[in-house]
mmCIF file of C-alpha atoms in Angstrom:
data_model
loop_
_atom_site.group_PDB
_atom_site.id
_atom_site.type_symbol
_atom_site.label_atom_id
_atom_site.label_comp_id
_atom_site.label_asym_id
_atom_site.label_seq_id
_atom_site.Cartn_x
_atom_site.Cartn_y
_atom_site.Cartn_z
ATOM 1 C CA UNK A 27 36.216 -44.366 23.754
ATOM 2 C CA UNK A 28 32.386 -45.056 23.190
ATOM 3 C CA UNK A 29 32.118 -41.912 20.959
ATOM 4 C CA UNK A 30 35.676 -44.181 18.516
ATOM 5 C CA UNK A 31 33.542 -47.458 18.826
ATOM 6 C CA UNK A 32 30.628 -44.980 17.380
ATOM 7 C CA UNK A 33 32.331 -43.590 14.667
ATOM 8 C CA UNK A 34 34.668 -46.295 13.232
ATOM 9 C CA UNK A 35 32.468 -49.208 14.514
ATOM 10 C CA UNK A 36 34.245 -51.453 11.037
ATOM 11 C CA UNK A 37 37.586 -50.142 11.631
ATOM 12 C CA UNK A 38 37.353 -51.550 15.088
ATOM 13 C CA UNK A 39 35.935 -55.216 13.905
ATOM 14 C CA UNK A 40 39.196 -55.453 11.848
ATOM 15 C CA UNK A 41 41.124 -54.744 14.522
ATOM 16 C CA UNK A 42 39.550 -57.510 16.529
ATOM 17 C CA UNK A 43 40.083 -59.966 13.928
ATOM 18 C CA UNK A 44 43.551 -59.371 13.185
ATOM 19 C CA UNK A 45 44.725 -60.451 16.391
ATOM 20 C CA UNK A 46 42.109 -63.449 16.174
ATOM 21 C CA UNK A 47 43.908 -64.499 13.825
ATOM 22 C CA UNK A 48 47.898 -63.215 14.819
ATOM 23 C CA UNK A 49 46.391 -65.493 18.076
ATOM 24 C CA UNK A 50 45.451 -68.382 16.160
ATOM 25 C CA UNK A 51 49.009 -68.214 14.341
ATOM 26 C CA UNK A 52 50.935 -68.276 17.232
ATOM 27 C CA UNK A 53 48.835 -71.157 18.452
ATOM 28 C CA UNK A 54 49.450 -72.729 15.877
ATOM 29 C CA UNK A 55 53.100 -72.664 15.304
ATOM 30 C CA UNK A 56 53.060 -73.802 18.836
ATOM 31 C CA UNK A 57 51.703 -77.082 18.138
ATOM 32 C CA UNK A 58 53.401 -77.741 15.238
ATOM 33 C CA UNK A 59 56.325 -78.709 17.559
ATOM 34 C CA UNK A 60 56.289 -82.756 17.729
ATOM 35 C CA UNK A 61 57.229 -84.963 20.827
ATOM 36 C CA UNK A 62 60.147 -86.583 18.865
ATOM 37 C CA UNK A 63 60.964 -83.549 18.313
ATOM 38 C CA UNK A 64 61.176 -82.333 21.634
ATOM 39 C CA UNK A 65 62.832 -85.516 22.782
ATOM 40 C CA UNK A 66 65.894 -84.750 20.074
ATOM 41 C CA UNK A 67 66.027 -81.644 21.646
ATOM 42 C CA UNK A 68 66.580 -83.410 24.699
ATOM 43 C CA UNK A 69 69.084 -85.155 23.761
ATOM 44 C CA UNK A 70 70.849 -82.518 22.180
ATOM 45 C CA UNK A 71 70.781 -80.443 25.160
ATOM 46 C CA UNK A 72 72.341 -82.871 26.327
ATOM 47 C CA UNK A 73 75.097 -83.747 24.488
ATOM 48 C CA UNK A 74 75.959 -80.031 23.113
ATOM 49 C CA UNK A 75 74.123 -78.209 25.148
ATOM 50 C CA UNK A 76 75.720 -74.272 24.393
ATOM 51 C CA UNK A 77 74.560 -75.013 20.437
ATOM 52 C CA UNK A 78 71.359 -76.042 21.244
ATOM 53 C CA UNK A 79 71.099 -72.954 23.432
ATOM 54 C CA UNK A 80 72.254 -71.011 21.075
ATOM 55 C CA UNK A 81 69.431 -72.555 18.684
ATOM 56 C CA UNK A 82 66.654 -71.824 20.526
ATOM 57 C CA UNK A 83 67.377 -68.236 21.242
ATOM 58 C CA UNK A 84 67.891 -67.614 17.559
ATOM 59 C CA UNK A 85 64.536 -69.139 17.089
ATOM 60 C CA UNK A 86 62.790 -66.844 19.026
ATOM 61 C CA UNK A 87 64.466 -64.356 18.286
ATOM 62 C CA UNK A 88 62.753 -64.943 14.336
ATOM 63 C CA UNK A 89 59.972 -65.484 15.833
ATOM 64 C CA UNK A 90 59.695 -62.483 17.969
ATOM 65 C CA UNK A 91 60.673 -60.379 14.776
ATOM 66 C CA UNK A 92 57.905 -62.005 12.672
ATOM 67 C CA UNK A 93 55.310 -61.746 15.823
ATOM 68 C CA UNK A 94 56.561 -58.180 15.373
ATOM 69 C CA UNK A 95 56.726 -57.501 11.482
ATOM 70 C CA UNK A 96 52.721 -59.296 12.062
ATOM 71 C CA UNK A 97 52.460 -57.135 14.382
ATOM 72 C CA UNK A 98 53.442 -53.820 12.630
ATOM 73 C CA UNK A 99 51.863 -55.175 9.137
ATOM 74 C CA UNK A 100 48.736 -55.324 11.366
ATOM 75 C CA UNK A 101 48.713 -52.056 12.853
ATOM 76 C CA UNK A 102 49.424 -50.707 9.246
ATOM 77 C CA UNK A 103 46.549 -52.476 7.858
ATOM 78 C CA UNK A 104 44.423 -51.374 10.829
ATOM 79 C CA UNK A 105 45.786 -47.912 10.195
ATOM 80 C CA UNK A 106 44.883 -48.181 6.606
ATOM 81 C CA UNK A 107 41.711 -49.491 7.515
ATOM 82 C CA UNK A 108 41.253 -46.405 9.397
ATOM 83 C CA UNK A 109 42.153 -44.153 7.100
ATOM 84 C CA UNK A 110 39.621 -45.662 4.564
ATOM 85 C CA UNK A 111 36.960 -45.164 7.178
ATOM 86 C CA UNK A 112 37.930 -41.898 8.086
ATOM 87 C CA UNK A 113 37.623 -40.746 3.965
ATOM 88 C CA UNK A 114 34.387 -42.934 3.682
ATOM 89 C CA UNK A 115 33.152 -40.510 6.547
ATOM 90 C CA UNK A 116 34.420 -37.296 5.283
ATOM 91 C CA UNK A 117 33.059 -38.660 1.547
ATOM 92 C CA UNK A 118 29.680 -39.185 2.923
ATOM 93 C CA UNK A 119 30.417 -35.994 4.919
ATOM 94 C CA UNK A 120 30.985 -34.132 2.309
ATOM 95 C CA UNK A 121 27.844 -35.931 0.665
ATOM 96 C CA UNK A 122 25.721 -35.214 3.052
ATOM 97 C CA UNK A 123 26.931 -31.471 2.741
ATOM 98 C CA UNK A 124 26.103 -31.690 -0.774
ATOM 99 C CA UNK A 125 22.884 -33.087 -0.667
ATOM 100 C CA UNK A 126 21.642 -30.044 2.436
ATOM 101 C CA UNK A 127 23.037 -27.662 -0.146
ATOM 102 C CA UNK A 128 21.130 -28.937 -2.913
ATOM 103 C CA UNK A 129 17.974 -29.334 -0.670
ATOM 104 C CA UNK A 130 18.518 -25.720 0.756
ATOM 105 C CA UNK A 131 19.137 -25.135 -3.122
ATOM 106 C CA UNK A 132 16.122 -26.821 -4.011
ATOM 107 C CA UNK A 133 14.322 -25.083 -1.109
ATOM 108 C CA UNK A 134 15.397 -20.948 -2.209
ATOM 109 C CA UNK A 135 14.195 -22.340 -5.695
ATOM 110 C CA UNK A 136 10.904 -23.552 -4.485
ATOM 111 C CA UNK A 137 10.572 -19.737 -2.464
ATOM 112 C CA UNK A 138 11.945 -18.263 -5.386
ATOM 113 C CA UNK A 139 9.117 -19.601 -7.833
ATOM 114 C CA UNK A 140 6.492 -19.368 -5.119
ATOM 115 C CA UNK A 141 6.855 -15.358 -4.849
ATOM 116 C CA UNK A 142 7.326 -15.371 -8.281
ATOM 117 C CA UNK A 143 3.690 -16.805 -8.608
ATOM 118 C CA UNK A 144 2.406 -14.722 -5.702
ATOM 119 C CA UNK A 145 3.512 -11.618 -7.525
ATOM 120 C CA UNK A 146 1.596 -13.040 -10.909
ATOM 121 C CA UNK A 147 -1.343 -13.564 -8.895
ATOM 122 C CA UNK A 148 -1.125 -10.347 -7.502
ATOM 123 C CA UNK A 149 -0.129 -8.718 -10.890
ATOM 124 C CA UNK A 150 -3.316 -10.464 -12.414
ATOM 125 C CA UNK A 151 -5.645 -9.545 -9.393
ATOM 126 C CA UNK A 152 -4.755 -6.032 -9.980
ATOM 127 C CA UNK A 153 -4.540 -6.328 -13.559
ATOM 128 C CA UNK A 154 -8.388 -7.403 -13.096
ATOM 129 C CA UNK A 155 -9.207 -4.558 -10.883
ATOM 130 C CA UNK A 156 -8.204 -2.180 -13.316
ATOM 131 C CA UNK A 157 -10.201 -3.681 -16.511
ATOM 132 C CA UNK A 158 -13.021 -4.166 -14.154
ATOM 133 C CA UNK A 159 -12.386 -0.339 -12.924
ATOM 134 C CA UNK A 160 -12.111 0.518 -16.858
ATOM 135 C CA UNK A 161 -15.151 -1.373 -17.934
ATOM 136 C CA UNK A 162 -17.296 0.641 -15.467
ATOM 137 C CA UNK A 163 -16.092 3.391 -16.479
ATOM 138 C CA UNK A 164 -16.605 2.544 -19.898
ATOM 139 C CA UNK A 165 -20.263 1.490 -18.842
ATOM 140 C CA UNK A 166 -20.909 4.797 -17.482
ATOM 141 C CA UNK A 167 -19.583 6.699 -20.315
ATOM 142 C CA UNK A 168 -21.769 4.846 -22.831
ATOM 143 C CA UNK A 169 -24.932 5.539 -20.405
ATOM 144 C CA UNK A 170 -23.575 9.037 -20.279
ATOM 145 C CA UNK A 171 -23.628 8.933 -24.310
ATOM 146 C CA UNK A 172 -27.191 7.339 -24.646
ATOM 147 C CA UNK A 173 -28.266 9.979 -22.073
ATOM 148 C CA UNK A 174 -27.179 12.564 -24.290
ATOM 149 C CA UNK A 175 -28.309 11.442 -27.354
ATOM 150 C CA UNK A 176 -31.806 11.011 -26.231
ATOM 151 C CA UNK A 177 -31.718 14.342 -24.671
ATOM 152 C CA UNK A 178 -30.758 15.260 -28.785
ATOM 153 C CA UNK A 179 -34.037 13.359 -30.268
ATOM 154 C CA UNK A 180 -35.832 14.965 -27.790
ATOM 155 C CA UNK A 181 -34.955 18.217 -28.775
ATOM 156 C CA UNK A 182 -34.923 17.518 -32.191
ATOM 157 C CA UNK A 183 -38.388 16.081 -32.411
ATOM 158 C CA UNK A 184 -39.152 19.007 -30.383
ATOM 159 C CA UNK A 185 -38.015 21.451 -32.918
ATOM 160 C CA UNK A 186 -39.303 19.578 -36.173
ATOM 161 C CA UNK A 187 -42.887 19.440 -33.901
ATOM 162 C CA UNK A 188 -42.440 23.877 -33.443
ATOM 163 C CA UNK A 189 -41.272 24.243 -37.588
ATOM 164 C CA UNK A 190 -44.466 21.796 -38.257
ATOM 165 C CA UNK A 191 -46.293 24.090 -36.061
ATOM 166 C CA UNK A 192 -44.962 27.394 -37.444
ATOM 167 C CA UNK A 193 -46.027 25.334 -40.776
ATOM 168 C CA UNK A 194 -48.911 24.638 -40.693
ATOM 169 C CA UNK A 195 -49.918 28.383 -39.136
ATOM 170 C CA UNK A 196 -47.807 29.936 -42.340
ATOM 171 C CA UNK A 197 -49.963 27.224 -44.165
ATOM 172 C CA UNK A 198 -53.064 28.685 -42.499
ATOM 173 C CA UNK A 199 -52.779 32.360 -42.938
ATOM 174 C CA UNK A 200 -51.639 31.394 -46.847
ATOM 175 C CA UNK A 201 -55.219 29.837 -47.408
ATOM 176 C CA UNK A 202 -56.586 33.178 -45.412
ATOM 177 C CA UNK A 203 -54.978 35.478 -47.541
ATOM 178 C CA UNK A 204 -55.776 33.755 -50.612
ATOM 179 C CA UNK A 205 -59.922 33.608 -49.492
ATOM 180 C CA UNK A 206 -59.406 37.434 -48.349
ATOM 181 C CA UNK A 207 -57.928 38.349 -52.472
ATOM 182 C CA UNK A 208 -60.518 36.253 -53.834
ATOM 183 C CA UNK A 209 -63.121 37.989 -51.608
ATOM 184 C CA UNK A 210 -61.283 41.421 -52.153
ATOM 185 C CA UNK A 211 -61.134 40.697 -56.244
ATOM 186 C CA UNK A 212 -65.452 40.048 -56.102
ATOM 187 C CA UNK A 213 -66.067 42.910 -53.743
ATOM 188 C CA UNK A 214 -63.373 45.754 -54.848
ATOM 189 C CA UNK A 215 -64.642 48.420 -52.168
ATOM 190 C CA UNK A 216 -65.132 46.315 -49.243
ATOM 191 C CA UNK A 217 -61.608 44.717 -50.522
ATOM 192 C CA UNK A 218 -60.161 47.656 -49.855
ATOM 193 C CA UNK A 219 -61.499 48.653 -46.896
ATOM 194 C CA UNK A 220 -61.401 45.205 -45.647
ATOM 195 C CA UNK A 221 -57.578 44.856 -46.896
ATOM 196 C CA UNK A 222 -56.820 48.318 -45.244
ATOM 197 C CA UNK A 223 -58.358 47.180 -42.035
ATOM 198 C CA UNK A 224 -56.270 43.394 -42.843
ATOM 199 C CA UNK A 225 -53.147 44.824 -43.279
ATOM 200 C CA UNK A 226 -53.783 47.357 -40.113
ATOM 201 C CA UNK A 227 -54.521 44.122 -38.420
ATOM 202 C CA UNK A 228 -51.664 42.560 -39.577
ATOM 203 C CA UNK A 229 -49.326 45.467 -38.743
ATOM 204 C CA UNK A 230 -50.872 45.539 -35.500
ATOM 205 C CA UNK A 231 -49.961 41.527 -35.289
ATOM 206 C CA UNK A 232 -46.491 42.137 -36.278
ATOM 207 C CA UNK A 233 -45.650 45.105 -33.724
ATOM 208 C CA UNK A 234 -47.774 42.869 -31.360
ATOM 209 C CA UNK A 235 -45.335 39.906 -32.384
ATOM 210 C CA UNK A 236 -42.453 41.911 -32.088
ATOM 211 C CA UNK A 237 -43.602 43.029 -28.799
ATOM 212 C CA UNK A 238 -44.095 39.664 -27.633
ATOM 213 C CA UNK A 239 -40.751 38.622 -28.892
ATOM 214 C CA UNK A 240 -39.353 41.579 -27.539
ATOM 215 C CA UNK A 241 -40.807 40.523 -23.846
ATOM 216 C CA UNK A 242 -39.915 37.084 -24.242
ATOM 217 C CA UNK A 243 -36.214 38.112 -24.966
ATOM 218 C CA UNK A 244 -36.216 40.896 -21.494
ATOM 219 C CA UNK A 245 -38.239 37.894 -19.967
ATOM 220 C CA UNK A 246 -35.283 35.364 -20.430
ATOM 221 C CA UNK A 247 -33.172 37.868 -19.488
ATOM 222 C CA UNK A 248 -34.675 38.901 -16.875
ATOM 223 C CA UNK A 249 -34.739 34.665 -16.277
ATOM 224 C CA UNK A 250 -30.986 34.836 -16.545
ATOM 225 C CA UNK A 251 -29.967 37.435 -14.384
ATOM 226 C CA UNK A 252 -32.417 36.082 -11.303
ATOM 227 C CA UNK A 253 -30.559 33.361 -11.890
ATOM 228 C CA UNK A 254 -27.264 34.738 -11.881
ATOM 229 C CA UNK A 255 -28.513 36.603 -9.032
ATOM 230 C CA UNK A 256 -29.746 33.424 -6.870
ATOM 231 C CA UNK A 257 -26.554 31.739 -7.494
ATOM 232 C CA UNK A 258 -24.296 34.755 -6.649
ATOM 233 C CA UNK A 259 -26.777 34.993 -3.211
ATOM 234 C CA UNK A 260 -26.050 30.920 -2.939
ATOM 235 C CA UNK A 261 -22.534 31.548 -3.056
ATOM 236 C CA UNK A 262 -22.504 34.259 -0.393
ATOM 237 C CA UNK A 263 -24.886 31.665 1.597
ATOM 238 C CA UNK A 264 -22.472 29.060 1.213
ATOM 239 C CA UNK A 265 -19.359 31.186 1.596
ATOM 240 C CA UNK A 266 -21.119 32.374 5.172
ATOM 241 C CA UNK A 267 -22.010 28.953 6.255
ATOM 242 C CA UNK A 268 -18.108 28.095 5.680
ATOM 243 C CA UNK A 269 -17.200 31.440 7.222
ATOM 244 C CA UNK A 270 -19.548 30.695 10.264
ATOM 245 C CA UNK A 271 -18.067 27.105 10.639
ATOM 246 C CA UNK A 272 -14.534 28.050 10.624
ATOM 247 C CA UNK A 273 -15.741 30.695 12.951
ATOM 248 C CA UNK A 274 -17.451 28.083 15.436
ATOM 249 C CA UNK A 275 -14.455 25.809 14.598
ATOM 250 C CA UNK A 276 -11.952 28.588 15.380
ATOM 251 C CA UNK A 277 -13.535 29.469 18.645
ATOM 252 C CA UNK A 278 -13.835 25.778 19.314
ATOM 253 C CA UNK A 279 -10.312 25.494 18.862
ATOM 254 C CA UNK A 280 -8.957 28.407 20.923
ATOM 255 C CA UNK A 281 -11.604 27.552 23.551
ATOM 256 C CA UNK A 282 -9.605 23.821 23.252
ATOM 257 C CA UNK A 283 -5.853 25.667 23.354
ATOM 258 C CA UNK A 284 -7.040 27.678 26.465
ATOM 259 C CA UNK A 285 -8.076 24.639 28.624
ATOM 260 C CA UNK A 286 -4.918 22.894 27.598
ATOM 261 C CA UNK A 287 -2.632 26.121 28.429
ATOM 262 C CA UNK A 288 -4.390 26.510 31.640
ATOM 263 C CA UNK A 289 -3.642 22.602 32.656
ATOM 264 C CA UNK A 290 0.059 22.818 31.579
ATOM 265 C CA UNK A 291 0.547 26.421 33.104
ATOM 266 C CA UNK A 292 -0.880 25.031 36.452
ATOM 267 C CA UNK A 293 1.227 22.111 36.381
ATOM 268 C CA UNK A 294 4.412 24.104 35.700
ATOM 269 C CA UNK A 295 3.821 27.121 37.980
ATOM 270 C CA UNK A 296 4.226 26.263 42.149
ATOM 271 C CA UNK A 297 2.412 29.803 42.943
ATOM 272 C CA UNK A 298 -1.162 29.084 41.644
ATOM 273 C CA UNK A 299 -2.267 32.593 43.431
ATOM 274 C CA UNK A 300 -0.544 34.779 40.347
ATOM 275 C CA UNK A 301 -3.331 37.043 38.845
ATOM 276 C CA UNK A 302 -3.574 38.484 35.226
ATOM 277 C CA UNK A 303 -4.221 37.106 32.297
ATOM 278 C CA UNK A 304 -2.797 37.526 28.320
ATOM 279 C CA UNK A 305 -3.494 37.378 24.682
ATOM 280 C CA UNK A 306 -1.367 34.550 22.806
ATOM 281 C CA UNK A 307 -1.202 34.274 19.386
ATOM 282 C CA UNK A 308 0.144 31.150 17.847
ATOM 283 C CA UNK A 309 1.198 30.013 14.482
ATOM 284 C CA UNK A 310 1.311 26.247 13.664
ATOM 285 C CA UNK A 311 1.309 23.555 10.922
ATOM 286 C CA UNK A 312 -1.483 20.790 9.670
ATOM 287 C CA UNK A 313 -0.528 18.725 12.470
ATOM 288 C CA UNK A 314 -0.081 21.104 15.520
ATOM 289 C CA UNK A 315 3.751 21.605 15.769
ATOM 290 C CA UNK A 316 4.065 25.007 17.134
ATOM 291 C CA UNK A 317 5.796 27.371 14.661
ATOM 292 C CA UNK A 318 5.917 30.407 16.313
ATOM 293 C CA UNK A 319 3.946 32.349 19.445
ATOM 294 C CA UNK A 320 3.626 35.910 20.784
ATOM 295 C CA UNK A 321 2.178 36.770 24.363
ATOM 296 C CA UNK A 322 0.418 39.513 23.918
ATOM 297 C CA UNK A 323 -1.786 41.902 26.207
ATOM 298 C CA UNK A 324 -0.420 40.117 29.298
ATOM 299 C CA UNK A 325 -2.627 42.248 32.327
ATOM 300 C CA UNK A 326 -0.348 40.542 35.256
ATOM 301 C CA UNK A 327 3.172 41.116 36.367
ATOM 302 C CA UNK A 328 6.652 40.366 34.773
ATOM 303 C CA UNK A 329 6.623 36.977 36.993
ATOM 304 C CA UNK A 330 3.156 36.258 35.622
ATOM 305 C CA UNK A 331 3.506 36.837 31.769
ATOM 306 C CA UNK A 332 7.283 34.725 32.472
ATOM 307 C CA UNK A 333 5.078 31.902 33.476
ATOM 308 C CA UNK A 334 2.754 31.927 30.228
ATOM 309 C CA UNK A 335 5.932 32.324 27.984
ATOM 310 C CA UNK A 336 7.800 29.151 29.670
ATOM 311 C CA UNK A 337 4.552 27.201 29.653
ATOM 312 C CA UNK A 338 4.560 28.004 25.944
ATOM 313 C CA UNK A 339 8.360 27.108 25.447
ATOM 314 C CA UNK A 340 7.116 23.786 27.020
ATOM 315 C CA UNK A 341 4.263 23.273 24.324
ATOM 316 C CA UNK A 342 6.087 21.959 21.285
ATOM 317 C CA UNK A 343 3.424 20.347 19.558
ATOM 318 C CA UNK A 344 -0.641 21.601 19.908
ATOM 319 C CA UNK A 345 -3.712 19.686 18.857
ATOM 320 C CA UNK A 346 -4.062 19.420 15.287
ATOM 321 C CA UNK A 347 -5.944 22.884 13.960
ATOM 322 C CA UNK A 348 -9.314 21.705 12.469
ATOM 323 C CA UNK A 349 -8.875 23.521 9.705
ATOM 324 C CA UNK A 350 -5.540 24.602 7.484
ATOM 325 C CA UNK A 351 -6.819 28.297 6.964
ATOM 326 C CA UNK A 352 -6.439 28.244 10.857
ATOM 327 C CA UNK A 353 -2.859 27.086 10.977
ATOM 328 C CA UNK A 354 -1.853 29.517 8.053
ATOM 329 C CA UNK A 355 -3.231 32.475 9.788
ATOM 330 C CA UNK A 356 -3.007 31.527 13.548
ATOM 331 C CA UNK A 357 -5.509 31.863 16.157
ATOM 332 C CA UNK A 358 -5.708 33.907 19.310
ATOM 333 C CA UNK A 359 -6.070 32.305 22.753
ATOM 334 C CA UNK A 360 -7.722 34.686 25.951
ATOM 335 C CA UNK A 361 -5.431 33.176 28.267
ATOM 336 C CA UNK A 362 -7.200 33.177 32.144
ATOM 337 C CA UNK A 363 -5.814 31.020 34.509
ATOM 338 C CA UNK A 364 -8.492 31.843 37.265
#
């Protein structure tokens, strides 16, 4: 009942005041009867008194009809009046609906065009990274380029300074050959000899040239295959460190496999007394997931060698090899479980 009063608190009020005022009506009509009136009716009663009877019962009968078409006319109207309310609730029902929709409408839209400006701010952030990434790039090339160019004047300003050199030494021995003809013209003997013993000297210079040239081109040779040589040596260095690593690494490795077959075979095998000991060789990938396995070289007996083979079975995965040159070609473990 309190949960009607709550939601048609209006229809309600109606109701109360329609029979306020069917009350007041039959009040009313009540008092509307005068004493003279009433006295007649005495008399009447009276006199006839089966028609005056008769009277009165048809007048309440009318009046009980009207009290009753009142009546139903008022339950209509209350009826109607509930109706109304009961639309004005499912209109602002349905309003209401509306209006969470358009809010949860409004809301996806509001999400919608947030992400939407996340992802531009994100788009531009990375957008940024890259032309920062490009304009150090950039930066480096065109210190790479000045680098390279000055290393170019260098050289060339070394090379003009050697062709001013080899100038100004042709220049030189020009102006020496000129004063040797001019003394060679005034003095025709000693010219002679002297030229002889010039162009001896000169020859001499030339093979002596040559010579040098000669042992600067087996020196720079010589330059380049010591090179050559101390980089071939470097690589065999290097290649034997890396050998040696894997080495220590491999043997690091197998020492690791062996402690962690020993655990496992203990905790698998009831008869710790068993005696032998065996070779395994195991294949596995990057991440230690056992690809194959042999038992090789097993020393103990058939219940023994059973043992490492079903502690094996029980080893699906290893620690990861250190390196993948050791998972490609396998490694050995000296299996001794005393």
């Amino acid at each position: 009942m309190f949960e009607l009063l709550r939601r048609h608190p209006v229809s309600l009020l109606l109701v109360l005041l329609l029979h306020g005022v069917l009350f007041a009506a039959l009040l009313l009509n009540v008092s509307l009867v005068s004493p003279s009136a009433t006295r007649a009716a005495v008399e009447i009663s009276t006199q006839e008194e089966i028609e005056v009877i008769d009277a009165v019962a048809v007048d309440a009968e009318t009046f009980d009809r009207v009290a009753h078409e009142r009546e139903v006319a008022e339950q209509e109207q209350i009826a109607e009046a509930l109706r109304a309310e009961e639309e004005r609730r499912r209109a602002e029902e349905q309003a209401r609906r509306e209006e969470e929709r358009r809010q949860a409408e409004e809301q996806r839209r509001r999400e919608e065009e947030e992400r939407a400006r996340q992802e531009a701010l994100e788009a531009a952030e990375q957008a940024r990274r890259e032309a920062e990434e490009e304009r150090r790039r950039a930066q480096e090339e065109a210190a790479a380029e000045r680098e390279r160019i000055r290393q170019e004047r260098e050289a060339a300003e070394q090379a003009r300074r050697d062709a001013e050199e080899a100038r100004e030494r042709e220049e030189a021995e020009r102006r020496e050959r000129e004063a040797a003809e001019r003394q060679a013209r005034e003095e025709a003997e000693r010219r002679e000899r002297e030229e002889a013993e010039r162009r001896a000297q000169e020859e001499a210079e030339r093979r002596a040239e040559q010579e040098r040239e000669l042992e600067e081109q087996r020196r720079r040779e010589a330059m380049e295959r010591e090179r050559e040589r101390m980089a071939e040596a470097q690589a065999r260095r290097e290649a034997a460190e890396r050998q040696a690593q894997l080495d220590e690494e491999r043997s690091e490795y197998a020492a690791q496999l062996e402690r962690l077959l020993r655990d496992r075979w203990r905790r698998d095998t009831a008869d710790r007394t068993q005696e032998g000991g065996a070779t395994v060789f195991v294949r596995t990938t990057e991440d230690g997931r056992v690809v194959s396995y042999e038992v090789r070289n097993c020393s103990g007996d058939e219940r023994f060698c059973r043992s490492v083979e079903q502690t094996m079975e029980r080893l699906p995965r290893l620690p990861r090899p250190p390196d993948a040159e050791i998972a490609r070609s396998g490694i050995l473990i000296n299996f001794r479980p005393n």
